[in-house]
Tab-separated table of C-alpha atoms and ligand atoms in Angstrom:
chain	number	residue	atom	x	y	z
A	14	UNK	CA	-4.953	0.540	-23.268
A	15	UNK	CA	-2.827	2.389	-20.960
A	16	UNK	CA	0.309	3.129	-21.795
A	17	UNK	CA	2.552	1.471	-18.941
A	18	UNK	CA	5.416	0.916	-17.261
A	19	UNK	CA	3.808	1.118	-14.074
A	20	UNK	CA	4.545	-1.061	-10.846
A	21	UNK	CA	1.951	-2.972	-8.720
A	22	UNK	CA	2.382	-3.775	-5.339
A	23	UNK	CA	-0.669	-5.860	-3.701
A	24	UNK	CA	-0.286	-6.955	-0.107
A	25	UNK	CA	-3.140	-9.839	1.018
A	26	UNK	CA	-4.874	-10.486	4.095
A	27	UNK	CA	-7.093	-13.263	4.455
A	28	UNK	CA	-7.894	-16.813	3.435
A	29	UNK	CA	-6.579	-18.736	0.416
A	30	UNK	CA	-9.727	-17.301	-1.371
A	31	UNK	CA	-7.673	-14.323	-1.607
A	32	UNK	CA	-4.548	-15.490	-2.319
A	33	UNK	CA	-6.238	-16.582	-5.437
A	34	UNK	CA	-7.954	-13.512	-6.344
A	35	UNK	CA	-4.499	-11.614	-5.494
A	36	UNK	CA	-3.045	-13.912	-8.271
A	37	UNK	CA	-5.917	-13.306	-10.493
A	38	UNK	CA	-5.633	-9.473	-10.492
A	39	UNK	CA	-1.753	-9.674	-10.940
A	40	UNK	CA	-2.736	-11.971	-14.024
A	41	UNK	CA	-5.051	-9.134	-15.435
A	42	UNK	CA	-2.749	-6.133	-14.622
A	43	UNK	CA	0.211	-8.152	-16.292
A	44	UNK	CA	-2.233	-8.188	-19.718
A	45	UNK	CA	-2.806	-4.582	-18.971
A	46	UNK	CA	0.931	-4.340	-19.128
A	47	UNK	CA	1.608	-3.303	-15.717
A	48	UNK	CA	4.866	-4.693	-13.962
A	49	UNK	CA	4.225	-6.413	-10.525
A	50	UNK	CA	6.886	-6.190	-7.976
A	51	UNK	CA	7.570	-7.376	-4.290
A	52	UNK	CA	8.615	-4.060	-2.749
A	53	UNK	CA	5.792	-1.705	-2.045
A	54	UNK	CA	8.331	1.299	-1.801
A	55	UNK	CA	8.745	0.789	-5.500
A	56	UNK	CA	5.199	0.900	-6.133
A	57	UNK	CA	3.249	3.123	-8.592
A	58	UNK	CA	-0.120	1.216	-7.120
A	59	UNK	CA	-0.352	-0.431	-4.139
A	60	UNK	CA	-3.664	-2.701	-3.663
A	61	UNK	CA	-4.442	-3.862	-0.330
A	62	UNK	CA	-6.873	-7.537	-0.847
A	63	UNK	CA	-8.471	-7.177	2.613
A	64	UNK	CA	-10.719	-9.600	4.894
A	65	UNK	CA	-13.199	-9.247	7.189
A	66	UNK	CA	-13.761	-12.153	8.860
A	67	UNK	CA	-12.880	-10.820	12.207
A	68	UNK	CA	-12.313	-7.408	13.805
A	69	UNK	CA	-8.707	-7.728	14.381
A	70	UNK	CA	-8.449	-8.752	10.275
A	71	UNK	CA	-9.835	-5.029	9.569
A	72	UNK	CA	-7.699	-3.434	12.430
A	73	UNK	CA	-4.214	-5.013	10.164
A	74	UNK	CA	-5.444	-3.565	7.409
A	75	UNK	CA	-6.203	-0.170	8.403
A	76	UNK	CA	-2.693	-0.069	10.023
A	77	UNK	CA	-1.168	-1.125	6.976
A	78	UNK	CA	-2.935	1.354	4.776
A	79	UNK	CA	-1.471	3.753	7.836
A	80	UNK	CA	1.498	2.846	7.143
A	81	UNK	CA	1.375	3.541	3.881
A	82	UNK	CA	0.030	7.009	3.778
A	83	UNK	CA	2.744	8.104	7.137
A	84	UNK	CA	5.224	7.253	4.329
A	85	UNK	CA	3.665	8.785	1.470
A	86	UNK	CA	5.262	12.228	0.422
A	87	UNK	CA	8.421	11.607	2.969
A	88	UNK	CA	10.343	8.702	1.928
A	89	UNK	CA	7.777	6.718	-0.732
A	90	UNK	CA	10.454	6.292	-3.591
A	91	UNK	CA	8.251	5.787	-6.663
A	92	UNK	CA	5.437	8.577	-6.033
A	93	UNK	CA	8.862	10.689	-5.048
A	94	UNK	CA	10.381	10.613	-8.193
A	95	UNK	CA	7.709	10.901	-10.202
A	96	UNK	CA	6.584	14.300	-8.241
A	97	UNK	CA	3.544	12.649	-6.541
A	98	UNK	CA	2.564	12.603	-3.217
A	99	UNK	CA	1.439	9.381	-2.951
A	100	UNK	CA	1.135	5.755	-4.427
A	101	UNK	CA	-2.387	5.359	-6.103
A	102	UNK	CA	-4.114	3.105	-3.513
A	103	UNK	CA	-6.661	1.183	-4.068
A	104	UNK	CA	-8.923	-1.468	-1.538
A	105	UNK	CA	-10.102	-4.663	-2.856
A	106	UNK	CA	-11.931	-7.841	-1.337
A	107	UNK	CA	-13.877	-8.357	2.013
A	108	UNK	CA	-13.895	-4.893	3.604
A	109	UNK	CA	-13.975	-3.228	0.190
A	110	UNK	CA	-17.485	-5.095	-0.218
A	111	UNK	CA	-18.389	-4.625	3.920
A	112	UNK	CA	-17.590	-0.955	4.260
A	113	UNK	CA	-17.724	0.436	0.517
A	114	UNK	CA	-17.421	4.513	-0.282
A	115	UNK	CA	-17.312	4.657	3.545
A	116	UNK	CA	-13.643	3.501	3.281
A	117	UNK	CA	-12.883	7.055	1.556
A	118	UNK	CA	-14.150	8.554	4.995
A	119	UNK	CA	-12.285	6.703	7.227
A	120	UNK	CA	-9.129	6.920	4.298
A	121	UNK	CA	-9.121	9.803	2.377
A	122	UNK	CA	-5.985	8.556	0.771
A	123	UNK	CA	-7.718	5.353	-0.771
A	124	UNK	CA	-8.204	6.037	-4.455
A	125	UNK	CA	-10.383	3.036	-5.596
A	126	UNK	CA	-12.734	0.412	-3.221
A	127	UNK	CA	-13.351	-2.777	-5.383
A	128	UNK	CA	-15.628	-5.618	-4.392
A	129	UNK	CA	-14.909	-9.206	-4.981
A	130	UNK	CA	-17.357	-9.674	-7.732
A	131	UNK	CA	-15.811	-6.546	-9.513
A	132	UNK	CA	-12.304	-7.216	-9.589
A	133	UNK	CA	-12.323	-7.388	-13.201
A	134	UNK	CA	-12.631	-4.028	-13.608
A	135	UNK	CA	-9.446	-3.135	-11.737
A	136	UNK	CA	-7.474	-2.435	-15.498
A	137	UNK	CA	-10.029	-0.510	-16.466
A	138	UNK	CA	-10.339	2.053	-13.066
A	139	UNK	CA	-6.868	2.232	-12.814
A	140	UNK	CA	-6.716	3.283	-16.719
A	141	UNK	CA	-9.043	5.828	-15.809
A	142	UNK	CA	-7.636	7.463	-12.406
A	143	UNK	CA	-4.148	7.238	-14.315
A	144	UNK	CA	-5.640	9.252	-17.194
A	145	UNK	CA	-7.429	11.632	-14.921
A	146	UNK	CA	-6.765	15.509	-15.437
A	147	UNK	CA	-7.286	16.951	-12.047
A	148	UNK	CA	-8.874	20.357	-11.969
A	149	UNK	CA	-7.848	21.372	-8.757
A	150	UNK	CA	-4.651	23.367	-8.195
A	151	UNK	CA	-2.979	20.662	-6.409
A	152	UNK	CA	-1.827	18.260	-9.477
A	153	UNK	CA	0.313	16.381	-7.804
A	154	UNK	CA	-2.296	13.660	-6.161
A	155	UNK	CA	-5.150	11.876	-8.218
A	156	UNK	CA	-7.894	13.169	-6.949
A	157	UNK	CA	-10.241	10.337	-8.783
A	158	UNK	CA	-12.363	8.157	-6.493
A	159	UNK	CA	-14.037	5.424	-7.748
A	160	UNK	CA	-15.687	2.200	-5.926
A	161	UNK	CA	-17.213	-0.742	-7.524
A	162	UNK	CA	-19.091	-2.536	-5.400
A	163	UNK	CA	-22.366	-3.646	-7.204
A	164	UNK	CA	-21.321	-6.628	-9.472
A	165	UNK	CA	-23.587	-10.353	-9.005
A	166	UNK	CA	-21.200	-12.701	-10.661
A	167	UNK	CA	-17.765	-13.002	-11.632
A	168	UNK	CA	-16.871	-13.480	-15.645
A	169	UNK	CA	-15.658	-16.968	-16.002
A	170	UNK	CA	-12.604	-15.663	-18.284
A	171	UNK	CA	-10.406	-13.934	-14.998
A	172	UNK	CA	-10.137	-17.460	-13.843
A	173	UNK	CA	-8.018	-17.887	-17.323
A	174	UNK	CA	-4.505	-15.717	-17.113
A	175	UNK	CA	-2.537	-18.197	-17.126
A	176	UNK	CA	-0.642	-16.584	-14.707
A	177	UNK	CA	0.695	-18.494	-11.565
A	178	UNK	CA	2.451	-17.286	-8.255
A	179	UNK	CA	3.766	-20.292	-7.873
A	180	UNK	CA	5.612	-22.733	-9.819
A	181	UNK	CA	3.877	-26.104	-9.444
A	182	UNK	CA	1.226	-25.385	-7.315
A	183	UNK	CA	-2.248	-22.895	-7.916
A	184	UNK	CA	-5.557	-22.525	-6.056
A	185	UNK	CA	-8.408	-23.622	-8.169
A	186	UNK	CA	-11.979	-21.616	-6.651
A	187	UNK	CA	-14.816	-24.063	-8.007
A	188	UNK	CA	-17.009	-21.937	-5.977
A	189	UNK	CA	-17.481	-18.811	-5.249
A	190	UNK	CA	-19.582	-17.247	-1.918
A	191	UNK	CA	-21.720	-19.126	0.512
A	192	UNK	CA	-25.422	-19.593	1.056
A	193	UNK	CA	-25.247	-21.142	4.914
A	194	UNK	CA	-25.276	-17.751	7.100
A	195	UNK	CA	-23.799	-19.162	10.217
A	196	UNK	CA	-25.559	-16.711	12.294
A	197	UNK	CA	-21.742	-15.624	13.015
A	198	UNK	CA	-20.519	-15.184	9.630
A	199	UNK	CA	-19.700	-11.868	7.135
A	200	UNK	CA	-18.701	-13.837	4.469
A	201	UNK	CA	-22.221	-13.970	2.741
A	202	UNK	CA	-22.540	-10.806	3.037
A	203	UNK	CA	-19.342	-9.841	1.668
A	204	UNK	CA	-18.694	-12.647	-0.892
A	205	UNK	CA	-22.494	-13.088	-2.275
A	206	UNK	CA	-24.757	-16.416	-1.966
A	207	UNK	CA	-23.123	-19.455	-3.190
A	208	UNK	CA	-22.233	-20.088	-7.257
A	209	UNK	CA	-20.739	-22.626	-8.482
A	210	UNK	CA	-18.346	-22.198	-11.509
A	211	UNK	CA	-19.099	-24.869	-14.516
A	212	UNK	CA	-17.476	-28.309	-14.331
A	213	UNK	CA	-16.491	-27.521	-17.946
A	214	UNK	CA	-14.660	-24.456	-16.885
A	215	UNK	CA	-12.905	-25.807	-13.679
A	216	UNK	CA	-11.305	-28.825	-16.094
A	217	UNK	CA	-10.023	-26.846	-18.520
A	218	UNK	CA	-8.668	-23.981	-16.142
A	219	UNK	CA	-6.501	-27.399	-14.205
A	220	UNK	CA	-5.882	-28.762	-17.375
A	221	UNK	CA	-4.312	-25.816	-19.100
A	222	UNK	CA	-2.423	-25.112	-15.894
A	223	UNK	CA	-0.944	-28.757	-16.176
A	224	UNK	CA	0.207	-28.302	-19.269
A	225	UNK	CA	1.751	-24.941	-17.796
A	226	UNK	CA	4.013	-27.131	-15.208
A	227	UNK	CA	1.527	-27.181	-12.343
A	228	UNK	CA	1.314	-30.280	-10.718
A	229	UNK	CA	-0.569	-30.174	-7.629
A	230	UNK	CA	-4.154	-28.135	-7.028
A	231	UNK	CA	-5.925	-27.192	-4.179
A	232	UNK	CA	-9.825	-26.897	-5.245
A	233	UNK	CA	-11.195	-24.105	-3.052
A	234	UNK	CA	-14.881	-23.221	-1.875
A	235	UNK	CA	-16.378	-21.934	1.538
A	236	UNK	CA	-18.173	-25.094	1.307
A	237	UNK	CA	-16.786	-27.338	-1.082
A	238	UNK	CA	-19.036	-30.220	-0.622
A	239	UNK	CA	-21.613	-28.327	-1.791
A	240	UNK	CA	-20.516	-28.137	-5.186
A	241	UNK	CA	-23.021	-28.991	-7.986
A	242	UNK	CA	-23.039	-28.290	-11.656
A	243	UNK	CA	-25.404	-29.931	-13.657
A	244	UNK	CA	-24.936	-33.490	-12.634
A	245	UNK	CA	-21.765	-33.246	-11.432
A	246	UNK	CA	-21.661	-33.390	-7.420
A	247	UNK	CA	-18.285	-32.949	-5.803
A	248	UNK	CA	-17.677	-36.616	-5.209
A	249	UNK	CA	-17.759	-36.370	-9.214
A	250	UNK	CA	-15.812	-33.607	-9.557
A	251	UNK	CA	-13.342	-35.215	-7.533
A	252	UNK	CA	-12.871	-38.452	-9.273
A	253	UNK	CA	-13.050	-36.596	-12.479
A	254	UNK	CA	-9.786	-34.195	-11.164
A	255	UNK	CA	-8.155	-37.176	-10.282
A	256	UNK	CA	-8.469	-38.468	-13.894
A	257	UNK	CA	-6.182	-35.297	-14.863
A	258	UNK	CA	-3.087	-36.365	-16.943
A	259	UNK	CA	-0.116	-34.842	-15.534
A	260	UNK	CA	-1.648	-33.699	-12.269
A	261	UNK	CA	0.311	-35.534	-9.672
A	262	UNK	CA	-1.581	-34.350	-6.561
A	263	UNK	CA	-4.296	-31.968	-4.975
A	264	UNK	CA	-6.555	-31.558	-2.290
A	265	UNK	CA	-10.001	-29.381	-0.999
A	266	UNK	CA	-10.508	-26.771	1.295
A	267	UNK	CA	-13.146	-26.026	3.232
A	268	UNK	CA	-15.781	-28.994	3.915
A	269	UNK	CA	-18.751	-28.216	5.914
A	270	UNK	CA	-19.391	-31.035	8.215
A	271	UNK	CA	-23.628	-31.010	7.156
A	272	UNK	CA	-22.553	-31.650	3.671
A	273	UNK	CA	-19.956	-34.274	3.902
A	274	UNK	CA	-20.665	-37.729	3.956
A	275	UNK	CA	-19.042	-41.188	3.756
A	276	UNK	CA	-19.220	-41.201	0.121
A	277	UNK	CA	-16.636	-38.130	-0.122
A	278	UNK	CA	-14.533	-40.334	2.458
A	279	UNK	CA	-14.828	-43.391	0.226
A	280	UNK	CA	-13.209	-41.568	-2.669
A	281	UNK	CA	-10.862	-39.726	-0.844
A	282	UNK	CA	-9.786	-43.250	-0.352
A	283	UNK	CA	-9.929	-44.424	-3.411
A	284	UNK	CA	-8.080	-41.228	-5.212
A	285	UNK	CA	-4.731	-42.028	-5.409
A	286	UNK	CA	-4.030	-38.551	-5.904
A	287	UNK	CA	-5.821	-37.009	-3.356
A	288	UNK	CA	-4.096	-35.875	-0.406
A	289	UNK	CA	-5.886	-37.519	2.604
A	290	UNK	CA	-5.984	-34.190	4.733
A	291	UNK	CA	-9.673	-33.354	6.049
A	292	UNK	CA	-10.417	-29.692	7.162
A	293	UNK	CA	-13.384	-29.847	8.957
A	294	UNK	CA	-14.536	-26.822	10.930
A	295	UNK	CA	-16.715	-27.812	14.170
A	296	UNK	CA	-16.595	-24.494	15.333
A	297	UNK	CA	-17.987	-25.744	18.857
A	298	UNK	CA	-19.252	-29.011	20.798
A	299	UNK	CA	-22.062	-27.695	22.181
A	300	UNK	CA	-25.328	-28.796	20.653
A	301	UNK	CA	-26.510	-25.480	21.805
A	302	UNK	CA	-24.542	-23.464	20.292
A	303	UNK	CA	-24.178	-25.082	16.735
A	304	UNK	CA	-28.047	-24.325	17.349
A	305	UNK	CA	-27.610	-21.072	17.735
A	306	UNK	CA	-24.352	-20.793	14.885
A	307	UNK	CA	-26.664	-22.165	12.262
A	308	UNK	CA	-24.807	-25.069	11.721
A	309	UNK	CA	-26.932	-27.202	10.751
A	310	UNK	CA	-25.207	-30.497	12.340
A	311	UNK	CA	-25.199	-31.646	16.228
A	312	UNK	CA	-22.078	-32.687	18.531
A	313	UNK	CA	-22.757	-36.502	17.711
A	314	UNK	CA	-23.801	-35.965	14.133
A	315	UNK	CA	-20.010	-34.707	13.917
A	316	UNK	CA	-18.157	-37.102	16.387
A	317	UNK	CA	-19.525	-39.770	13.405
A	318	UNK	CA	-18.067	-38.261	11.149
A	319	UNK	CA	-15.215	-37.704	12.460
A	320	UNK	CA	-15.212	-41.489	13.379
A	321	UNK	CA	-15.983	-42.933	10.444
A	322	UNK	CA	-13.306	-40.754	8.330
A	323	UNK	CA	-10.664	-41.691	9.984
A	324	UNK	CA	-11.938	-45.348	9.988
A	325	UNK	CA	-12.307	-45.012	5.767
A	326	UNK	CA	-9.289	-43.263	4.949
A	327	UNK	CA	-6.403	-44.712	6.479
A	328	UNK	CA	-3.840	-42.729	7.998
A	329	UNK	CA	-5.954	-39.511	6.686
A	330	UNK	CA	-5.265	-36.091	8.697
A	331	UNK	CA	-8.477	-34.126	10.152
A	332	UNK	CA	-7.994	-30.467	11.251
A	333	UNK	CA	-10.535	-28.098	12.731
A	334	UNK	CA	-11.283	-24.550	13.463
A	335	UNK	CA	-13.011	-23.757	16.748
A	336	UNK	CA	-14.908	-20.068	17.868
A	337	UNK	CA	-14.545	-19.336	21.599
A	338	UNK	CA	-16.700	-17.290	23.310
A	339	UNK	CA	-19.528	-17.161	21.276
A	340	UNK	CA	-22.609	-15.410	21.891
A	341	UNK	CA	-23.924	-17.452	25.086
A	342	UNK	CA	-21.678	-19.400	25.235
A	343	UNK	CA	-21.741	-20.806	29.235
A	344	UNK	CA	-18.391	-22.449	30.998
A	345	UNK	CA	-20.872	-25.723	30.248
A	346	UNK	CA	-20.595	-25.099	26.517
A	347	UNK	CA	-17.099	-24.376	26.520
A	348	UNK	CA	-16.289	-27.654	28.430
A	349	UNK	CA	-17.960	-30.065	25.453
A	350	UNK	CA	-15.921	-28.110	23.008
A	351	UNK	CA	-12.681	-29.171	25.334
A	352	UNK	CA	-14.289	-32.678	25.128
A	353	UNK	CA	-14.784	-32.876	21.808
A	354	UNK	CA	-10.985	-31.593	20.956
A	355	UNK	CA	-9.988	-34.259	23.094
A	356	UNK	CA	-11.956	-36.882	22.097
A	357	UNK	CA	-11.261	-36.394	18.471
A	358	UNK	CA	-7.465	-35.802	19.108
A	359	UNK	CA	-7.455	-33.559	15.619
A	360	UNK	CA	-4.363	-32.844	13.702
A	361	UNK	CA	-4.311	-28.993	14.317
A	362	UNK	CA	-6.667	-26.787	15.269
A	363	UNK	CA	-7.356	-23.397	14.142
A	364	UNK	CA	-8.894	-21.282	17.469
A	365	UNK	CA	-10.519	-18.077	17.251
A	366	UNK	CA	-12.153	-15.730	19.876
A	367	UNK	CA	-15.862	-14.828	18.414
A	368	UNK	CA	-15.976	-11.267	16.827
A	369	UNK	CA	-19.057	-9.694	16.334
A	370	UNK	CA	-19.373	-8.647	12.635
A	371	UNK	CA	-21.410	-6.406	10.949
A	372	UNK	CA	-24.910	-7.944	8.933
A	373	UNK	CA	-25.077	-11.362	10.481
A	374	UNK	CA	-27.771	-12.360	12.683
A	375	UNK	CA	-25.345	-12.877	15.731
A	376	UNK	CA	-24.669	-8.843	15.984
A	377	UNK	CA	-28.326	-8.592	17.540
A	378	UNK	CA	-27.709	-10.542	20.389
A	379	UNK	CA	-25.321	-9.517	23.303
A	380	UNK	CA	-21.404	-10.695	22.681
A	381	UNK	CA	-21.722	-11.588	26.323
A	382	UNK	CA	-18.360	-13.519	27.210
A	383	UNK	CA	-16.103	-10.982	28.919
A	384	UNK	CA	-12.569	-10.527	26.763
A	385	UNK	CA	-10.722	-11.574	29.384
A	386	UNK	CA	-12.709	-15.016	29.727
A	387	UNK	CA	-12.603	-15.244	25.622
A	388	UNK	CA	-8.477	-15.004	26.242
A	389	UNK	CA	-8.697	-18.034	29.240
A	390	UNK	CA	-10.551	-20.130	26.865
A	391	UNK	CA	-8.541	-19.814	23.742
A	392	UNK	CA	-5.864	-20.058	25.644
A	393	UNK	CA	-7.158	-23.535	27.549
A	394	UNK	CA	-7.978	-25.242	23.873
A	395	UNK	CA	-4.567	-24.028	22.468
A	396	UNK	CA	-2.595	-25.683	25.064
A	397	UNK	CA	-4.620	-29.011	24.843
A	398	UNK	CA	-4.322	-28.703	20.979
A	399	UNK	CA	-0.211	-28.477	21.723
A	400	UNK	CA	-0.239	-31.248	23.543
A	401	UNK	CA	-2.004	-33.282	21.449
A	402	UNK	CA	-0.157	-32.051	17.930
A	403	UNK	CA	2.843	-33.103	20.275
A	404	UNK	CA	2.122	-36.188	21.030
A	405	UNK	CA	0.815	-37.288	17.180
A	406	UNK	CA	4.582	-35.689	16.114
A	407	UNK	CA	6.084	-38.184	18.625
A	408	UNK	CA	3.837	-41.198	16.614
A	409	UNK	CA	5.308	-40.818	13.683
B	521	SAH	N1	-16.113	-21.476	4.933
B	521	SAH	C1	-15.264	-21.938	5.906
B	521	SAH	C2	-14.367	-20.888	6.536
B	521	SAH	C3	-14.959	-19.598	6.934
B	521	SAH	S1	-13.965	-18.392	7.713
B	521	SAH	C4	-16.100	-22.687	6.938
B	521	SAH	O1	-17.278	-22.577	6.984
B	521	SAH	O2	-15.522	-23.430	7.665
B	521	SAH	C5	-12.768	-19.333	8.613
B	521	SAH	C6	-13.052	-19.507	10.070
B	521	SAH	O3	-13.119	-18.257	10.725
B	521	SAH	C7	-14.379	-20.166	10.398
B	521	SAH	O4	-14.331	-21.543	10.269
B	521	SAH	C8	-14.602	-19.735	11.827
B	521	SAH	O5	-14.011	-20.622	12.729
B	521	SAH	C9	-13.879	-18.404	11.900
B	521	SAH	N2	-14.831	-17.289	11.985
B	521	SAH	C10	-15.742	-16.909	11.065
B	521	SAH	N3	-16.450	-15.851	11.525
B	521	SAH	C11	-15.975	-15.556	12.773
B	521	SAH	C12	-16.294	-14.586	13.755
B	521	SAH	N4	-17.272	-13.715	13.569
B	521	SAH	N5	-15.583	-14.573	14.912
B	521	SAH	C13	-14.587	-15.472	15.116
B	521	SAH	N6	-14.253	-16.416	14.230
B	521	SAH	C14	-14.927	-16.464	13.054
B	522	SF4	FE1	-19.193	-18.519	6.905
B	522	SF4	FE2	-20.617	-20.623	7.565
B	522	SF4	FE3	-20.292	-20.003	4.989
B	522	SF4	FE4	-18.255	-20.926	6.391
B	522	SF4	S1	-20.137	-22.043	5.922
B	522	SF4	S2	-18.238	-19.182	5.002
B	522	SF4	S3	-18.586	-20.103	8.420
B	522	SF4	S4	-21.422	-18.796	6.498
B	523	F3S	FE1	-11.710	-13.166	5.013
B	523	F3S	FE2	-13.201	-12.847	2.912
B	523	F3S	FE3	-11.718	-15.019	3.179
B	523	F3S	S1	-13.765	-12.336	4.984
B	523	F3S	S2	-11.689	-15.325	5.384
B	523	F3S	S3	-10.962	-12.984	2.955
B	523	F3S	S4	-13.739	-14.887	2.242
């Protein structure tokens, strides 16, 4: 063990995934004895838990790691006093996974590149840059790089800390990765094909975290409806977290419209501690282009759904997210996706301009819609999103 009084700083980017693996490597640096803290100029490590869902995701991160490294040396208090350089700086999560030793190229000043299957060996690589003895002449920086980017599955015992960001509220993954490879999509490239955790294991992690004060859960998964362990399907999984003594409320995020059915919607109604809030990406309304997404699912296949949830579950919310500008996308395609937001009149809607991202199957064909055309669109659905969020505020 590493003898410690040492301060972690870890910034995240990226979805709720994160946020919970950000919680679960402060839980395993807090056994390691490290001290966490909220100021990254007070920072012996700072750990950047990155995503790489779209181009302007990696440009924030770079910048921040920038930022960083400009103060490094001139004004960084902790590596100051202690005769450093530099805070030890280490990369973990999507981009760690897409880009690998190659972040050392573009970032000399990154000590350690960590996948997300490997982030429980962040104690033990920060033991062992800590405890490096440079050779060079320069002692002041630690010259140790190390990047882990090779592990398959995650050991079930990181998920078990005990340690909570928040007070009555944690994240609870009951899968990890994603097997659909929306022809647009890094994250099964970066985050591995789908596994689910054990039904066994997901119980006990909400149940010991009840009896820790948490009252509400949100079960996370790309694809949660996809979850299956044994013979438990979600729709079991579900009923059985409802069950939970001392749980007062939780919810799921994210459904994938070709694996949701009215059977989910019929115990969402029937939970009485299930938060009726559906987030259910449609990502267009073109039958063309869920075609060529992958989806799996067609315009009408989705405007039932949509239909028939918010006929089942009374009063239930149903938000979206929405890619503009795909990959032949024509001004045709783009008007069904106006349709669609219209016709389903969703809650909120999350809108992004399509970003062309390294592995998938998308990157081979031409990202044809000019930027300037990608920024009309986005802007055309946001404003008819506003207006509809307005006038469901004005409802209630
Ligand atoms: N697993 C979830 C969320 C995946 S990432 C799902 O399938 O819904 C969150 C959102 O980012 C996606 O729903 C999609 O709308 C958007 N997204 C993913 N890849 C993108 C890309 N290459 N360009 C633009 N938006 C993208
Ligand atoms: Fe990406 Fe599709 Fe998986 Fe969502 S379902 S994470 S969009 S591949
Ligand atoms: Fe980003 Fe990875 Fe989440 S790419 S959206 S942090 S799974």
């Amino acid at each position: 063990m590493v003898e410690n009084s040492k301060k972690v700083f870890i910034k995240n980017f990226g979805c709720q995934m994160n946020v919970r693996d950000s919680e679960v490597v402060c839980g395993l640096l807090r056994k390691a004895d490290y001290q966490l803290t909220q100021d990254s100029e007070d920072a012996d490590i700072i750990i950047f838990n990155t995503c790489s869902v779209r181009q302007h995701a990696e440009d924030k991160v770079w910048s921040g790691i920038g930022n960083v490294v400009k103060k490094s040396g001139k004004v960084h208090k902790a590596a100051k006093s202690q005769g450093r350089k530099k805070p030890i700086i280490g990369i973990i999560g999507c981009m760690a996974q897409n880009y690998r030793d190659q972040i050392f190229e573009r970032a000399p000043e990154v000590d350690f590149v960590v996948g997300p299957s490997d982030i429980d060996k962040i104690p033990a690589i920060l033991a062992r840059i800590i405890d490096h003895k440079p050779q060079a002449a320069d002692r002041q920086i630690y010259q140790l790089k190390i990047w882990e980017t090779d592990g398959q599955l995650r050991p079930e015992n990181i998920y078990h800390t005990g340690f909570h960001e928040e007070k009555e509220h944690s994240y609870v993954v009951i899968s990890e990765g994603c097997s659909n490879y929306c022809s647009y999509c890094v994250v099964p490239y970066v985050r591995g094909e789908l596994h689910n955790r054990e039904f066994k294991d997901i119980l006990q992690e909400i149940e010991s975290s009840v009896k820790s004060g948490i009252t509400k859960i949100t079960l996370l998964g790309q694809n949660v409806n996809a979850y299956k362990s044994g013979s438990v399907n979600f729709v079991k999984l579900v009923n059985s977290v409802d069950r939970v003594e001392g749980l007062k409320e939780f919810s799921f995020l994210t459904s994938h419209p070709r694996d949701t059915s009215e059977v989910l919607f019929e115990a969402m109604a029937e939970c009485d501690k299930l938060k009726k809030n559906l987030h259910l990406p449609v990502q267009s309304g073109s039958d063309k282009v869920l075609k060529s997404m992958n989806r799996g699912y067609t315009r009408k296949f989705y405007l039932d759904l949509a239909d028939n949830y918010r006929k089942i579950v009374k009063g239930g919310t149903l938000t979206t997210d929405i890619i503009v500008g795909f990959s032949g996308e024509t001004k045709d395609d783009f008007q069904q996706t106006f349709d669609l937001v219209k016709y389903v009149g969703f809650d909120a809607a999350y809108i992004f301009k399509y970003s062309p991202r390294p592995n998938t199957e998308a990157l081979k064909w031409p990202d044809d819609v000019p930027k300037e055309e990608k920024e009309h669109r986005h802007a055309v659905i946001l404003d008819l999103q506003k207006t509809i969020s307005k006038g469901k505020n004005a409802k209630i």
